[in-house]
mmCIF file of C-alpha atoms in Angstrom:
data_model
loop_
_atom_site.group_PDB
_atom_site.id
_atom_site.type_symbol
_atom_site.label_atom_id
_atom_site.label_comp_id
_atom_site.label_asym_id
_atom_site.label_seq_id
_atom_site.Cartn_x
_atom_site.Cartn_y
_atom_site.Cartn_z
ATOM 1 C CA UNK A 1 -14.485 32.796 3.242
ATOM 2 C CA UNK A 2 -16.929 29.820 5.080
ATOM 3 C CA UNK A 3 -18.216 29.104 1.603
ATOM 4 C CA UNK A 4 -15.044 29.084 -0.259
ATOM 5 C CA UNK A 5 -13.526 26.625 2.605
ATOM 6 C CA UNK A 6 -17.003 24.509 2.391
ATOM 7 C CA UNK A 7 -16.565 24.377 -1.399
ATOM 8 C CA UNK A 8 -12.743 23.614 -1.157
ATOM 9 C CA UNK A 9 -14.326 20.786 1.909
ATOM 10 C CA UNK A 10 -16.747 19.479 -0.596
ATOM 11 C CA UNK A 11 -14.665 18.824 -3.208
ATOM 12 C CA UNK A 12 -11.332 17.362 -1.601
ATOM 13 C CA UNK A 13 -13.429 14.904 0.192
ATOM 14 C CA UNK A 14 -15.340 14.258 -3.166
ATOM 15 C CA UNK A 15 -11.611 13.122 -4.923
ATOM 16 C CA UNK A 16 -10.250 12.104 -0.891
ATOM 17 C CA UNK A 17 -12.378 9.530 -0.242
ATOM 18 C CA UNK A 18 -12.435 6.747 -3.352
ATOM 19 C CA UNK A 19 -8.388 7.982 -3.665
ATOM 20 C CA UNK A 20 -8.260 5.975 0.101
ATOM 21 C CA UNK A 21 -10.251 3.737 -0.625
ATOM 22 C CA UNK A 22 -8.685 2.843 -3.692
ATOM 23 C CA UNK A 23 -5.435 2.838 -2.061
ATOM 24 C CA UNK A 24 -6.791 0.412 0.941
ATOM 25 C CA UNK A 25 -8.152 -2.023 -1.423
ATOM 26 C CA UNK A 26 -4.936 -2.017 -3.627
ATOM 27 C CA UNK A 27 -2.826 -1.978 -0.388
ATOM 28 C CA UNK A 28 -4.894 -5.815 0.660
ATOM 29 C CA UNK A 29 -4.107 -7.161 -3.158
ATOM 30 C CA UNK A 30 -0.562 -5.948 -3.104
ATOM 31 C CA UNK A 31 -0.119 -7.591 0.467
ATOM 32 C CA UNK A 32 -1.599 -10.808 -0.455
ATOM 33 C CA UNK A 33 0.666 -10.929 -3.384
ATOM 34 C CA UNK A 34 3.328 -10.349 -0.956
ATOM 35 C CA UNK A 35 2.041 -13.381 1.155
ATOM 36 C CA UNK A 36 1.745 -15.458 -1.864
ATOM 37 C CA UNK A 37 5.254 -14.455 -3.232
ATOM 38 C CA UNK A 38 6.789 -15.503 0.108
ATOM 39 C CA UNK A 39 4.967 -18.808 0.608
ATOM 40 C CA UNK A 40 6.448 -19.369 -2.892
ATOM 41 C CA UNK A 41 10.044 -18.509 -1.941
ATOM 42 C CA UNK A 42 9.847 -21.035 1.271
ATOM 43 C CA UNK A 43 7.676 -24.020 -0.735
ATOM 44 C CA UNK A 44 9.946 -23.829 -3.514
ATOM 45 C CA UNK A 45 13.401 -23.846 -1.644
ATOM 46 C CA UNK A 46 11.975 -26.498 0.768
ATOM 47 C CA UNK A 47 10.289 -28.750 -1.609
ATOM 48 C CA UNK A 48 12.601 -28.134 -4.988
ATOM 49 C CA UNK A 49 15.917 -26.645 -3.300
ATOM 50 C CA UNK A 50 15.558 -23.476 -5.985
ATOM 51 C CA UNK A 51 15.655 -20.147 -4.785
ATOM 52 C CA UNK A 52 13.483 -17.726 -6.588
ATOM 53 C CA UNK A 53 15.850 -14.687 -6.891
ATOM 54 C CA UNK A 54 13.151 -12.312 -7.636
ATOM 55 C CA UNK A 55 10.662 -13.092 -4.619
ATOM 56 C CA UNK A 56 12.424 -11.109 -1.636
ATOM 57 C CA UNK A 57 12.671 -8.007 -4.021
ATOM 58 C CA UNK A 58 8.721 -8.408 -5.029
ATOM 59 C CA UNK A 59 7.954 -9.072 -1.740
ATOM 60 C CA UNK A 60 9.743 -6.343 -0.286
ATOM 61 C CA UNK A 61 8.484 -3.646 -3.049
ATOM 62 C CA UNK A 62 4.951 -5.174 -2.567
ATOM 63 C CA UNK A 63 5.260 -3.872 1.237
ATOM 64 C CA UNK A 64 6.269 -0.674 0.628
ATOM 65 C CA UNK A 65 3.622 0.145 -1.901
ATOM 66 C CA UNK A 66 0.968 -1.193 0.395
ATOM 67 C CA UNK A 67 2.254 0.929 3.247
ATOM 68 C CA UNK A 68 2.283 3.996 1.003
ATOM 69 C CA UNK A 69 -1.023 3.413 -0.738
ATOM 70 C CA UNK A 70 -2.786 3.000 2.999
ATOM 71 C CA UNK A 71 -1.276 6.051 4.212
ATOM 72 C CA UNK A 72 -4.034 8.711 3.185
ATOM 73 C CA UNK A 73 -6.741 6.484 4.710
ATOM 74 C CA UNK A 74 -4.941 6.188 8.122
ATOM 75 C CA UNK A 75 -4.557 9.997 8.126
ATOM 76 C CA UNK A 76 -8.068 10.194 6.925
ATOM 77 C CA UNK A 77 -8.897 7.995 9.806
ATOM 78 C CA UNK A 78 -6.861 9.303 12.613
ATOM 79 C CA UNK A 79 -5.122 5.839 12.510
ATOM 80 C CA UNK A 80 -1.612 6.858 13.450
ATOM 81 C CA UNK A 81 -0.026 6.818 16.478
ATOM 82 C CA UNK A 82 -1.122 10.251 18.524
ATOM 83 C CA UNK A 83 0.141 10.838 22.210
ATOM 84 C CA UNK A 84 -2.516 12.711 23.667
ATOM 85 C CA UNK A 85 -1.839 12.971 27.273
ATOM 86 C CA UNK A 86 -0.723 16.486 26.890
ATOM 87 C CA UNK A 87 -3.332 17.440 24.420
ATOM 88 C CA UNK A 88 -6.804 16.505 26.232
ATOM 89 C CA UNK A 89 -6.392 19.103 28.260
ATOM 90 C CA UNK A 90 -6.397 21.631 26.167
ATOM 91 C CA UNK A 91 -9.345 23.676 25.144
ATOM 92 C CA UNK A 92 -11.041 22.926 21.973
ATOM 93 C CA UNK A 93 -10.333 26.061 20.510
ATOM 94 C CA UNK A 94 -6.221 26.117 21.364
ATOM 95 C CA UNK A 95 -6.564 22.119 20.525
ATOM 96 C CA UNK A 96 -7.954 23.477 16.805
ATOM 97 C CA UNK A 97 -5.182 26.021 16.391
ATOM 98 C CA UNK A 98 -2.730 23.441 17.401
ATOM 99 C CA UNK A 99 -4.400 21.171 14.636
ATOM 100 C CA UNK A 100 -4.119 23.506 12.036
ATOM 101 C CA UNK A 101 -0.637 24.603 12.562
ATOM 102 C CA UNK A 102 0.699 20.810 12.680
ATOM 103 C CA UNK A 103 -2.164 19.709 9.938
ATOM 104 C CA UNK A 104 -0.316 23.134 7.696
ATOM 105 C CA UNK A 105 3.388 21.764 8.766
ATOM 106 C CA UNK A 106 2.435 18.755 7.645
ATOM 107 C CA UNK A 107 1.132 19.574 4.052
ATOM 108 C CA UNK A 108 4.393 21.352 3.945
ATOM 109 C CA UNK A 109 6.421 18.519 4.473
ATOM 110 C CA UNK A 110 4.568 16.898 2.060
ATOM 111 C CA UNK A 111 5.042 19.384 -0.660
ATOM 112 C CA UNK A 112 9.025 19.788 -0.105
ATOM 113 C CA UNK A 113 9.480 15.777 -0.194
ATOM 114 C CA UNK A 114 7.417 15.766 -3.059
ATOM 115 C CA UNK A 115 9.389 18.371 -5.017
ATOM 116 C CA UNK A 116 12.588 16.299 -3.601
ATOM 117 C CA UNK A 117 10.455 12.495 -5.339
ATOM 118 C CA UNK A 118 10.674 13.949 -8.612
ATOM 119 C CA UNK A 119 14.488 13.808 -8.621
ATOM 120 C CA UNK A 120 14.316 10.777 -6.790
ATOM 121 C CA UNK A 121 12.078 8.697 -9.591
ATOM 122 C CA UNK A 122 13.714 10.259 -12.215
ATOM 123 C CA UNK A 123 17.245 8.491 -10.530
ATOM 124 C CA UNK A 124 15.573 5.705 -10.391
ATOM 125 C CA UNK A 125 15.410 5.557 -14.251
ATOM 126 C CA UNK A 126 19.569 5.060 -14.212
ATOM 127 C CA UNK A 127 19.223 1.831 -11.597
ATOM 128 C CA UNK A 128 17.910 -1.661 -12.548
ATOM 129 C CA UNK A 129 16.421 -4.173 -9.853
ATOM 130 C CA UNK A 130 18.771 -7.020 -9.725
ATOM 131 C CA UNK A 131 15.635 -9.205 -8.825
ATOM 132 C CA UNK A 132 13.425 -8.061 -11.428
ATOM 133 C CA UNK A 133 15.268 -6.637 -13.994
ATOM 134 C CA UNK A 134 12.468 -3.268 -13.748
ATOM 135 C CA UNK A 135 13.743 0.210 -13.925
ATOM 136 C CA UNK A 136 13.788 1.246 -10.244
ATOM 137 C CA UNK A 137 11.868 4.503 -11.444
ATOM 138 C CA UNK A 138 8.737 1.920 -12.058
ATOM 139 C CA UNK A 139 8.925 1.198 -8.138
ATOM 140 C CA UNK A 140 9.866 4.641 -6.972
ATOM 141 C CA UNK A 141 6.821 6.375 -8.577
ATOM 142 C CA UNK A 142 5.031 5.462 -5.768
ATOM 143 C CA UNK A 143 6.297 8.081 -3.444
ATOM 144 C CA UNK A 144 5.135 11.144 -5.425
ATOM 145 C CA UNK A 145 2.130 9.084 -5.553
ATOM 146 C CA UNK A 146 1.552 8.617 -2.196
ATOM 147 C CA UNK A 147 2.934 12.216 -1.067
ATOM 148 C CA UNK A 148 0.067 14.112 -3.582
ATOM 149 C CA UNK A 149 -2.973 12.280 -1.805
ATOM 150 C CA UNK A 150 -1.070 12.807 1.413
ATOM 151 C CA UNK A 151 -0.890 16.761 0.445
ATOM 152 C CA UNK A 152 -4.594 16.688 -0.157
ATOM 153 C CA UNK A 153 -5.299 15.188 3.148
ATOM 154 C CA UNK A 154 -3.262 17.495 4.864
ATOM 155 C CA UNK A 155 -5.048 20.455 2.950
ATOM 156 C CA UNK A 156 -8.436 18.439 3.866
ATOM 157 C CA UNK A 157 -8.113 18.535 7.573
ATOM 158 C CA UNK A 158 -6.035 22.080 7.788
ATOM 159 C CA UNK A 159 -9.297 23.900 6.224
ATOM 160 C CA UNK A 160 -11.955 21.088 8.007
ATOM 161 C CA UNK A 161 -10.130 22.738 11.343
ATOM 162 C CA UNK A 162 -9.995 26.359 9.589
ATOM 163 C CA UNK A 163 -13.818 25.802 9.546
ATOM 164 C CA UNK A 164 -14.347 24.408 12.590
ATOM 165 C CA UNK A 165 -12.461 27.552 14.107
ATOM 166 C CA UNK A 166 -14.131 30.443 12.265
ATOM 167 C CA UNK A 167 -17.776 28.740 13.209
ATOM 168 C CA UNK A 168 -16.737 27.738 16.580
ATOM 169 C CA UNK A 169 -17.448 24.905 15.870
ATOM 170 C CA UNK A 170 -16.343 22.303 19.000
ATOM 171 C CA UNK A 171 -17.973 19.339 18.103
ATOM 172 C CA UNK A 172 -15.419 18.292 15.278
ATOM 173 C CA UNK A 173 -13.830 15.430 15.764
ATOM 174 C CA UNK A 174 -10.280 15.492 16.860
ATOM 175 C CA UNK A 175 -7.905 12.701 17.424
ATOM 176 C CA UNK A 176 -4.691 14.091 18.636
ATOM 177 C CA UNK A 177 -4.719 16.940 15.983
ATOM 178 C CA UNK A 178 -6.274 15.561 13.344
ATOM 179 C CA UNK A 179 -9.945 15.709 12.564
ATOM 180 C CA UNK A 180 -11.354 12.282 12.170
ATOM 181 C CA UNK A 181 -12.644 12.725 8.155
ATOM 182 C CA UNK A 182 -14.762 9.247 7.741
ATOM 183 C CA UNK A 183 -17.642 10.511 9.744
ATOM 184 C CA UNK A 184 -18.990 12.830 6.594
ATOM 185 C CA UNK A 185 -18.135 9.633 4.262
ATOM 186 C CA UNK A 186 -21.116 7.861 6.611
ATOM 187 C CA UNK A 187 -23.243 10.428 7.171
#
C-alpha cells in the first residue's frame, strides 16, 4: 500500500507542480492585462470622454481567471487562510487524521461542483457577453478547469497525509490541515 501511495505521490506532484506553476504565471499576465485594461478605461474617458464598453467586463473576467488559475498553488502552498488556535494543540497523529478527513471532504467538494461546471459551461453556450460579444461558455470553462487541478491537489495532500500516517511519519509539514507540498518541489 506505501508503494502504491508513493507512486500515486510521485506522479501527482510530477503533473501538480508545472499545472501551479503554470497557473501562477498565467494568473500575473492575466492580472496585468487587467491593470492595463483599466488604466485604459480611466485614460480614455478622462482624456477622450469615450467609454470603452468592453473594459469592465475584460477586466472583471481577467480577475476571476487569475483567482482561479492561482488557486492550486495556494493550496499547494498552504496559502489560505487557516485558524489554527484550536489545532496546535493537537497531536500530530489526531492533527493527520484531521488532515485527511478535511483534505478527503475537500476533494469531494471538488468533484460534486465539478460534475455541477459541466452544466454550468455548457449554459453558458446559450448567453452572450454584452461587453465582448464571447459566448459566456468561453469564460466559464475556467471553473472545471480550475476545480480538476484543485481535485488533484486535494488527492495530493489526502494520500501525502495517508503516508505520513501509516509511516508515522511526524515531521510532515502541516499548516492548519494541509501539508505544505513545495518543500519536495525544492528538495
Amino acid at each position: 500500500m506505501l508503494r502504491l501511495i508513493g507512486l500515486a505521490l510521485r506522479g501527482l506532484e510530477k503533473v501538480n507542480a508545472p499545472i501551479a506553476r503554470w497557473g501562477l504565471s498565467f494568473s500575473a499576465v492575466l492580472l496585468a492585462l487587467m491593470l492595463a485594461v483599466a488604466l485604459a478605461q480611466i485614460l480614455s474617458r478622462a482624456i477622450f470622454n469615450v467609454t470603452l464598453d468592453w473594459a469592465e467586463e475584460a477586466a472583471r473576467m481577467a480577475l476571476v481567471w487569475s483567482a482561479l488559475l492561482a488557486a492550486p498553488v495556494g493550496y499547494r502552498a498552504a496559502g489560505h487562510v487557516a485558524i489554527t488556535a484550536f489545532i496546535e494543540g493537537l497531536p500530530p497523529r489526531v492533527l493527520q487524521m484531521t488532515g485527511v478527513i478535511v483534505n478527503g471532504l475537500i476533494g469531494w467538494i471538488c468533484v460534486m461542483f465539478l460534475l455541477e461546471s459541466v452544466a454550468f459551461v455548457a449554459r453558458g453556450a446559450t448567453i452572450m457577453s454584452t461587453g465582448l460579444g464571447v459566448p459566456m461558455s468561453y469564460v466559464y470553462l475556467i471553473v472545471p478547469v480550475a476545480l480538476t487541478a484543485l481535485l488533484s491537489v486535494a488527492v495530493e495532500a489526502t494520500l501525502r497525509l495517508l503516508r505520513a500516517l501509516l509511516t508515522d511519519d511526524r515531521n510532515e509539514i502541516l499548516v492548519g490541515v494541509v501539508p505544505v507540498m513545495q518543500k519536495d518541489e525544492e528538495g
